Amino acid sequence: MCSVGGPMDIDIPPDRIKPKNYRCNECSERFKGIGKNPICPSCQSEDVTEI
């Protein structure tokens, strides 16, 4: 599946989404994220590590 442009409109029940904990390697922000390539919500870095 390929997507170009804005976010996709998919309805997923919230109880089926299991966020993982991450730490940003640039600003040390800790956050929960989903997906294959989480981005730090503080500095927008893609250099994050799952903790």
GROMACS .gro file of N, CA, C and O in nm, residues 15 20 25 31-32 36-37 43 47-50:
model
   48
   15ASP      N    1  -0.833   0.018   2.208
   15ASP     CA    2  -0.784  -0.093   2.289
   15ASP      C    3  -0.693  -0.187   2.209
   15ASP      O    4  -0.625  -0.271   2.266
   20LYS      N    5   0.454   0.198   2.247
   20LYS     CA    6   0.580   0.157   2.309
   20LYS      C    7   0.647   0.281   2.367
   20LYS      O    8   0.622   0.393   2.322
   25ASN      N    9   1.733   1.027   2.134
   25ASN     CA   10   1.878   1.031   2.152
   25ASN      C   11   1.937   1.170   2.134
   25ASN      O   12   2.055   1.191   2.160
   31PHE      N   13   0.884   0.940   2.557
   31PHE     CA   14   0.748   0.949   2.507
   31PHE      C   15   0.697   0.812   2.465
   31PHE      O   16   0.774   0.717   2.456
   32LYS      N   17   0.567   0.802   2.444
   32LYS     CA   18   0.506   0.680   2.392
   32LYS      C   19   0.477   0.701   2.245
   32LYS      O   20   0.433   0.809   2.205
   36LYS      N   21   0.639   0.215   1.291
   36LYS     CA   22   0.775   0.169   1.267
   36LYS      C   23   0.879   0.278   1.284
   36LYS      O   24   0.994   0.249   1.315
   37ASN      N   25   0.844   0.401   1.260
   37ASN     CA   26   0.939   0.511   1.266
   37ASN      C   27   0.885   0.625   1.353
   37ASN      O   28   0.845   0.729   1.302
   43CYS      N   29   1.147   1.745   1.968
   43CYS     CA   30   1.243   1.806   1.873
   43CYS      C   31   1.229   1.754   1.731
   43CYS      O   32   1.306   1.789   1.643
   47ASP      N   33   1.585   0.999   1.556
   47ASP     CA   34   1.688   0.923   1.626
   47ASP      C   35   1.637   0.890   1.766
   47ASP      O   36   1.667   0.960   1.863
   48VAL      N   37   1.556   0.783   1.776
   48VAL     CA   38   1.496   0.744   1.902
   48VAL      C   39   1.527   0.598   1.931
   48VAL      O   40   1.555   0.519   1.839
   49THR      N   41   1.522   0.560   2.058
   49THR     CA   42   1.549   0.423   2.100
   49THR      C   43   1.431   0.373   2.182
   49THR      O   44   1.382   0.445   2.270
   50GLU      N   45   1.389   0.250   2.154
   50GLU     CA   46   1.283   0.190   2.234
   50GLU      C   47   1.339   0.154   2.371
   50GLU      O   48   1.448   0.098   2.381
   0.00000   0.00000   0.00000
